[in-house]
Amino acid sequence: MEPLFQVETAHDADAYGNMVTVHYMLHEKNPIWALYILAVVVAVAIWWLAAAGNYTSLSALGTGIFCLAFFLLGVPYVDRFAAQRVCRRMEKQVVKAARKNGAYGKPIRYRFFDDHLDSADSAGSTETPYDQITDLVETAGYLLVFLKSGQCVLARKKDFTLGDPAALFPLLEQRSGKTPRTFQMPRRGR
């Protein structure tokens, strides 16, 4: 059986950065509403402390309202800053582990057949049926296929040697029942 698509990608810091960021932001990151709840709780605690028993005083109400507005407006910035730091730290750990086990920069060949995909590197090959796919995510440069095993197929769009990268996700959506998502990578500010 001939593959419908084939890509040979050498995973580097960019590839691992895409994988880690997408995985963290879509699967592990705490929802932002939790930070909003925390902001309200902290603002109420500050108002309660500032009131010192006189809960209707204008200075206590002003302090509480100011703190509430300040914290609520700051939540998106705190959320983005924390997520970027976590992603950078995770990327460094993944790159370090890949270098240590000799996988960094080594080419991996992914082939997509009608009913399964296989991945092969210098250590061997693995076949995975499409029903093992948990998530399909597209970034500007990559197609990421997350699997139940916890692994991720990192297919760089420019590295396809067979088939059009734009046609891969419609096939995988049909075979796996998973709807592809597009993810905008955050700008890298180091």
Rosetta silent file (secondary structure, phi, psi, omega in degrees, C-alpha in Angstrom):
SEQUENCE: MEPLFQVETAHDADAYGNMVTVHYMLHEKNPIWALYILAVVVAVAIWWLAAAGNYTSLSALGTGIFCLAFFLLGVPYVDRFAAQRVCRRMEKQVVKAARKNGAYGKPIRYRFFDDHLDSADSAGSTETPYDQITDLVETAGYLLVFLKSGQCVLARKKDFTLGDPAALFPLLEQRSGKTPRTFQMPRRGR
SCORE:     score description
SCORE:     0.000 S_00000001
   1 L     0.000  132.598 -179.069    0.000    0.000    0.000 S_00000001
   2 L   -90.144  143.095  177.181    1.356    3.395   -0.984 S_00000001
   3 L   -70.974  151.761  175.687    1.179    6.372    1.380 S_00000001
   4 L   -87.302  -31.677 -179.886   -1.087    9.287    0.544 S_00000001
   5 E  -138.933  148.418  174.483    1.152   11.794    2.358 S_00000001
   6 E  -146.992  138.875  176.938    4.741   11.728    3.534 S_00000001
   7 E  -141.295  137.871  175.647    6.773   14.236    5.485 S_00000001
   8 E  -119.355  111.241 -174.016   10.330   14.036    6.782 S_00000001
   9 E  -122.566  130.635  171.766   10.917   16.497    9.586 S_00000001
  10 E   -94.232  116.240 -176.470   13.991   17.001   11.732 S_00000001
  11 L   -75.404  122.604  178.687   12.681   18.199   15.074 S_00000001
  12 L  -122.813 -168.994 -177.769   14.479   21.295   16.266 S_00000001
  13 H   -60.954  -36.101  178.506   13.755   23.989   18.859 S_00000001
  14 H   -63.822  -45.590  179.746   11.085   25.537   16.609 S_00000001
  15 H   -63.409  -47.883  179.893    9.258   22.216   16.235 S_00000001
  16 H   -64.956  -36.103  177.037    9.440   21.436   19.945 S_00000001
  17 H   -61.977  -42.333  176.391    8.377   25.001   20.764 S_00000001
  18 H   -62.154  -47.181 -178.095    5.254   24.599   18.607 S_00000001
  19 H   -61.285  -49.150 -176.832    4.424   21.239   20.183 S_00000001
  20 H   -64.667  -44.614 -178.089    4.913   22.380   23.776 S_00000001
  21 H   -64.585  -47.246  179.463    3.044   25.661   23.329 S_00000001
  22 H   -62.459  -45.993 -178.883    0.058   24.087   21.569 S_00000001
  23 H   -61.074  -47.991 -177.591   -0.112   21.226   24.068 S_00000001
  24 H   -65.480  -49.037 -174.566    0.101   23.502   27.096 S_00000001
  25 H   -67.218  -32.534 -176.814   -2.264   26.198   25.838 S_00000001
  26 H   -95.921  -24.748 -172.331   -4.933   23.770   24.610 S_00000001
  27 H  -118.529  -27.250 -171.863   -4.671   20.884   27.062 S_00000001
  28 H  -117.035  -27.770 -173.665   -3.011   21.868   30.337 S_00000001
  29 L   -62.824  137.938  175.391   -3.346   25.594   30.978 S_00000001
  30 L   -64.272  144.098  179.450   -5.779   26.613   33.675 S_00000001
  31 L   -65.863  148.234 -176.474   -8.762   28.487   32.280 S_00000001
  32 H   -65.269  -26.127 -179.486   -8.543   32.272   32.489 S_00000001
  33 H   -61.779  -26.573  177.497  -11.823   32.473   34.413 S_00000001
  34 H   -64.110  -36.953  176.941   -9.972   31.025   37.417 S_00000001
  35 H   -68.644  -36.786  177.253   -7.754   34.121   37.448 S_00000001
  36 H   -64.249  -40.681  177.175  -10.808   36.386   37.262 S_00000001
  37 H   -62.985  -43.580  177.673  -12.318   34.624   40.284 S_00000001
  38 H   -60.906  -41.522  178.755   -9.025   35.021   42.132 S_00000001
  39 H   -60.679  -42.882  179.461   -8.960   38.739   41.232 S_00000001
  40 H   -65.753  -43.476 -179.506  -12.464   39.236   42.658 S_00000001
  41 H   -62.278  -44.160  179.851  -11.610   37.320   45.850 S_00000001
  42 H   -65.505  -41.983  178.999   -8.429   39.348   46.400 S_00000001
  43 H   -63.200  -41.066  177.986  -10.243   42.657   45.741 S_00000001
  44 H   -65.541  -40.297  178.386  -12.999   41.717   48.224 S_00000001
  45 H   -63.272  -41.271  178.312  -10.373   40.732   50.821 S_00000001
  46 H   -65.470  -43.226  177.065   -8.599   44.076   50.383 S_00000001
  47 H   -59.845  -43.770 -178.991  -11.918   45.949   50.686 S_00000001
  48 H   -62.610  -43.186  178.621  -12.750   43.944   53.838 S_00000001
  49 H   -68.004  -40.401 -179.480   -9.353   44.715   55.374 S_00000001
  50 H   -67.778  -31.550 -178.109   -9.531   48.407   54.374 S_00000001
  51 H   -71.049  -34.694 -179.887  -13.031   48.748   55.836 S_00000001
  52 L    47.557   45.806  177.239  -11.967   47.487   59.279 S_00000001
  53 L    98.452  -24.665  179.256  -15.585   47.050   60.286 S_00000001
  54 L  -101.910   80.865 -170.405  -17.001   50.158   58.557 S_00000001
  55 L   -74.213   -8.532  179.357  -18.006   48.489   55.278 S_00000001
  56 L  -105.702    5.267 -179.689  -19.888   51.479   53.867 S_00000001
  57 L   -66.435  143.490 -177.897  -17.086   54.024   54.242 S_00000001
  58 H   -63.701  -37.342 -179.614  -16.238   55.803   51.016 S_00000001
  59 H   -66.994  -39.472  178.568  -12.517   55.168   51.378 S_00000001
  60 H   -67.820  -43.378  178.166  -13.062   51.403   51.839 S_00000001
  61 H   -63.629  -41.370  178.391  -15.497   51.260   48.890 S_00000001
  62 H   -62.874  -43.400  178.049  -13.081   53.303   46.751 S_00000001
  63 H   -62.171  -45.428  179.833  -10.208   51.025   47.670 S_00000001
  64 H   -62.646  -44.566 -179.593  -12.268   47.927   46.881 S_00000001
  65 H   -67.190  -41.811  177.960  -13.506   49.266   43.537 S_00000001
  66 H   -61.180  -47.185 -179.322  -10.016   50.432   42.533 S_00000001
  67 H   -63.207  -41.942  179.301   -8.472   47.057   43.427 S_00000001
  68 H   -60.309  -48.334  179.957  -11.230   45.165   41.603 S_00000001
  69 H   -63.267  -44.079 -179.680  -10.744   47.230   38.426 S_00000001
  70 H   -60.049  -48.783 -178.024   -6.947   46.996   38.656 S_00000001
  71 H   -68.031  -41.063 -179.321   -6.941   43.212   39.128 S_00000001
  72 H   -65.833  -38.704  178.050   -9.602   42.529   36.476 S_00000001
  73 H   -71.512  -27.458 -179.208   -7.750   44.626   33.906 S_00000001
  74 H   -82.733  -16.696 -176.380   -4.464   42.924   34.789 S_00000001
  75 H   -54.431  -49.810 -178.319   -5.709   39.334   34.444 S_00000001
  76 H   -60.605  -35.515 -179.974   -5.084   38.961   30.673 S_00000001
  77 H   -70.510  -42.299  177.631   -1.528   40.288   31.035 S_00000001
  78 H   -63.867  -43.475  179.947   -0.730   38.039   33.984 S_00000001
  79 H   -60.361  -48.252 -178.315   -2.239   35.057   32.160 S_00000001
  80 H   -65.607  -43.998 -179.736   -0.218   35.661   28.986 S_00000001
  81 H   -61.086  -46.677 -178.868    3.036   36.348   30.881 S_00000001
  82 H   -64.720  -42.611 -179.579    2.691   33.214   33.007 S_00000001
  83 H   -63.946  -41.649  179.281    1.787   31.017   30.028 S_00000001
  84 H   -64.025  -40.506  178.659    4.757   32.264   28.003 S_00000001
  85 H   -64.483  -44.109  179.682    7.141   31.595   30.879 S_00000001
  86 H   -62.411  -45.063 -179.089    5.782   28.088   31.396 S_00000001
  87 H   -63.178  -42.450  178.130    5.996   27.312   27.676 S_00000001
  88 H   -62.515  -42.198  179.719    9.578   28.587   27.416 S_00000001
  89 H   -64.412  -43.809  179.530   10.605   26.529   30.438 S_00000001
  90 H   -65.227  -40.206  178.530    8.914   23.412   29.054 S_00000001
  91 H   -60.421  -44.858  179.337   10.480   23.952   25.619 S_00000001
  92 H   -60.845  -40.431  179.032   13.952   24.166   27.158 S_00000001
  93 H   -65.802  -42.402 -179.572   13.335   20.923   29.072 S_00000001
  94 H   -66.671  -43.662  178.753   12.071   19.095   25.980 S_00000001
  95 H   -63.166  -42.089  178.714   14.980   20.318   23.844 S_00000001
  96 H   -61.626  -43.770  178.961   17.443   19.322   26.572 S_00000001
  97 H   -65.758  -39.635  179.412   15.880   15.839   26.801 S_00000001
  98 H   -65.584  -39.442  177.088   15.903   15.447   23.008 S_00000001
  99 H   -65.287  -41.004 -177.531   19.581   16.421   22.861 S_00000001
 100 H   -64.777  -40.589 -178.529   20.386   14.028   25.686 S_00000001
 101 L   -92.202    6.903  173.585   18.718   11.030   24.038 S_00000001
 102 L    80.316   12.798 -178.577   20.083   11.910   20.590 S_00000001
 103 L   -90.930  -15.519 -175.182   16.739   12.714   18.956 S_00000001
 104 L   -65.558  126.857  176.489   17.331   16.441   18.475 S_00000001
 105 L    76.592   -1.435  178.801   17.667   17.357   14.818 S_00000001
 106 L   -83.761  137.909 -178.771   17.330   13.762   13.623 S_00000001
 107 E   -70.389  140.430  173.674   14.860   13.264   10.776 S_00000001
 108 E  -122.489  131.927  179.348   11.603   11.465   11.451 S_00000001
 109 E  -101.949  124.911  174.280    9.524   10.212    8.558 S_00000001
 110 E  -110.943  130.135  175.383    5.768   10.268    8.907 S_00000001
 111 E  -123.079  135.565 -178.426    3.653    8.483    6.312 S_00000001
 112 E  -112.662  117.358  179.765   -0.123    8.755    6.197 S_00000001
 113 L  -101.696 -174.934 -178.788   -2.005    5.874    4.617 S_00000001
 114 L   -65.263  -32.926 -174.127   -5.716    5.384    4.029 S_00000001
 115 L  -125.692   -2.364 -179.318   -6.301    3.826    7.477 S_00000001
 116 E  -160.538  170.474  172.186   -3.216    4.541    9.612 S_00000001
 117 E  -122.394  154.707  172.016   -0.044    6.549    9.956 S_00000001
 118 E  -132.356  148.831  177.406    3.436    5.343   10.591 S_00000001
 119 E  -124.329  140.567 -178.485    6.444    7.112   11.972 S_00000001
 120 E  -139.997  137.465  172.409   10.005    5.958   11.495 S_00000001
 121 E  -139.157 -167.374 -176.936   13.346    7.122   12.774 S_00000001
 122 L   -65.376  -18.357 -179.004   16.727    5.491   13.336 S_00000001
 123 L   -87.849  -14.304 -179.118   15.292    3.517   16.275 S_00000001
 124 E   141.041 -166.926 -179.262   12.490    1.856   14.273 S_00000001
 125 E  -132.750  157.711 -178.608    8.955    2.461   13.134 S_00000001
 126 E  -136.905  134.824  174.695    5.507    2.560   14.687 S_00000001
 127 E  -103.142  138.638 -179.358    2.066    2.199   13.094 S_00000001
 128 E  -133.948  122.050  175.457   -0.893    4.048   14.603 S_00000001
 129 E   -69.670  153.563 -176.023   -4.525    3.679   13.512 S_00000001
 130 H   -66.586  -18.507  178.179   -6.403    6.927   13.029 S_00000001
 131 H   -72.670   -5.263  176.912   -8.826    6.153   15.857 S_00000001
 132 H   -88.806   -1.831 -179.805   -5.907    6.867   18.228 S_00000001
 133 E   -76.428  131.866  178.035   -5.888   10.567   17.269 S_00000001
 134 E  -105.663  -26.740 -175.893   -7.034   12.881   20.073 S_00000001
 135 E  -158.943  143.594  175.290   -6.471   16.302   18.512 S_00000001
 136 E  -121.605  121.178 -176.585   -5.549   17.935   15.193 S_00000001
 137 E  -133.650  133.697  177.586   -3.952   21.375   15.409 S_00000001
 138 E  -112.911  130.805  171.364   -2.520   23.585   12.672 S_00000001
 139 L  -112.124 -177.646 -178.359   -0.059   26.404   13.313 S_00000001
 140 L   -58.603  -37.580 -175.109    1.535   28.680   10.733 S_00000001
 141 L  -113.432   -8.639 -171.872    4.354   26.216   10.034 S_00000001
 142 E  -135.079  154.366  165.591    3.210   22.844   11.397 S_00000001
 143 E  -111.967  121.371 -177.901    0.469   20.264   11.403 S_00000001
 144 E  -111.692  127.994  179.146    0.326   18.637   14.843 S_00000001
 145 E  -118.306  109.260  179.747   -1.430   15.319   15.387 S_00000001
 146 E   -89.062  137.940 -175.835   -1.816   14.416   19.066 S_00000001
 147 E  -115.812  157.781  179.216   -2.234   10.716   19.873 S_00000001
 148 L   -59.550  -27.353 -179.796   -3.746    8.803   22.805 S_00000001
 149 L   -69.988   -8.969 -177.462   -0.278    7.458   23.598 S_00000001
 150 L    94.767   -6.028  178.602    0.778   10.994   24.542 S_00000001
 151 L   -83.645  165.959 -179.784    2.938   11.349   21.457 S_00000001
 152 E  -137.938  128.545  172.585    2.634   14.104   18.893 S_00000001
 153 E   -83.427  119.540 -179.557    3.275   13.973   15.167 S_00000001
 154 E  -107.630   94.459 -176.835    5.087   17.206   14.313 S_00000001
 155 E  -103.297  108.348  177.390    4.794   17.633   10.557 S_00000001
 156 E   -72.839  127.966 -174.196    6.479   20.775    9.238 S_00000001
 157 H   -58.243  -39.224 -176.471    4.433   21.954    6.253 S_00000001
 158 H   -76.090   -7.157 -177.751    7.442   22.792    4.095 S_00000001
 159 H   -96.996    5.142 -179.322    8.927   19.307    4.607 S_00000001
 160 E   -66.208  129.781  177.550    6.184   17.321    2.822 S_00000001
 161 E  -105.578  -11.391  177.804    7.691   15.054    0.170 S_00000001
 162 E  -148.216  126.672  178.280    4.376   13.522   -0.930 S_00000001
 163 L    87.619  160.521  179.686    0.946   15.134   -0.962 S_00000001
 164 L   -91.083  124.109 -179.128   -0.297   18.641   -0.254 S_00000001
 165 H   -55.102  -32.082 -178.991   -0.149   19.584    3.452 S_00000001
 166 H   -67.064  -19.950 -178.534   -3.482   21.442    3.095 S_00000001
 167 H   -93.922   -8.282 -177.054   -5.214   18.165    2.168 S_00000001
 168 H   -68.850  -49.578 -175.593   -3.930   16.119    5.137 S_00000001
 169 H   -64.877  -36.085  173.658   -6.260   17.390    7.863 S_00000001
 170 H   -58.898  -39.118  175.943   -9.458   16.877    5.842 S_00000001
 171 H   -64.033  -47.571 -178.260   -8.434   13.214    5.445 S_00000001
 172 H   -66.562  -34.494  176.948   -7.581   12.861    9.142 S_00000001
 173 H   -63.155  -43.475  179.886  -10.805   14.604   10.161 S_00000001
 174 H   -65.228  -41.537 -175.226  -12.803   12.137    8.078 S_00000001
 175 H   -79.548  -33.246 -174.764  -10.912    9.089    9.385 S_00000001
 176 H  -100.250  -21.551 -175.716  -10.632   10.096   13.060 S_00000001
 177 L    79.711    6.156  179.257  -13.794   12.154   13.594 S_00000001
 178 L   -94.430  136.961  179.376  -11.706   14.931   15.179 S_00000001
 179 L   -87.631  125.677  178.428  -12.210   18.510   14.039 S_00000001
 180 L   -65.836  147.275  175.995   -8.968   20.327   13.221 S_00000001
 181 E  -120.928  151.086  174.369   -8.203   23.524   15.090 S_00000001
 182 E  -104.487  135.894 -179.243   -6.031   26.446   14.097 S_00000001
 183 L  -125.462  125.665  176.988   -3.703   27.839   16.739 S_00000001
 184 L   -89.037  113.528  179.491   -1.991   31.212   16.497 S_00000001
 185 L   -66.659  136.969  176.915    1.416   30.927   18.112 S_00000001
 186 L   -67.574  151.939  176.692    2.189   33.816   20.484 S_00000001
 187 L   -63.538  145.388 -178.502    4.988   36.140   19.479 S_00000001
 188 L   -90.251  103.259  175.325    8.317   35.143   20.922 S_00000001
 189 L  -109.825  107.497 -176.245    9.545   37.867   23.233 S_00000001
 190 L  -105.409    0.000    0.000   12.678   36.737   24.980 S_00000001
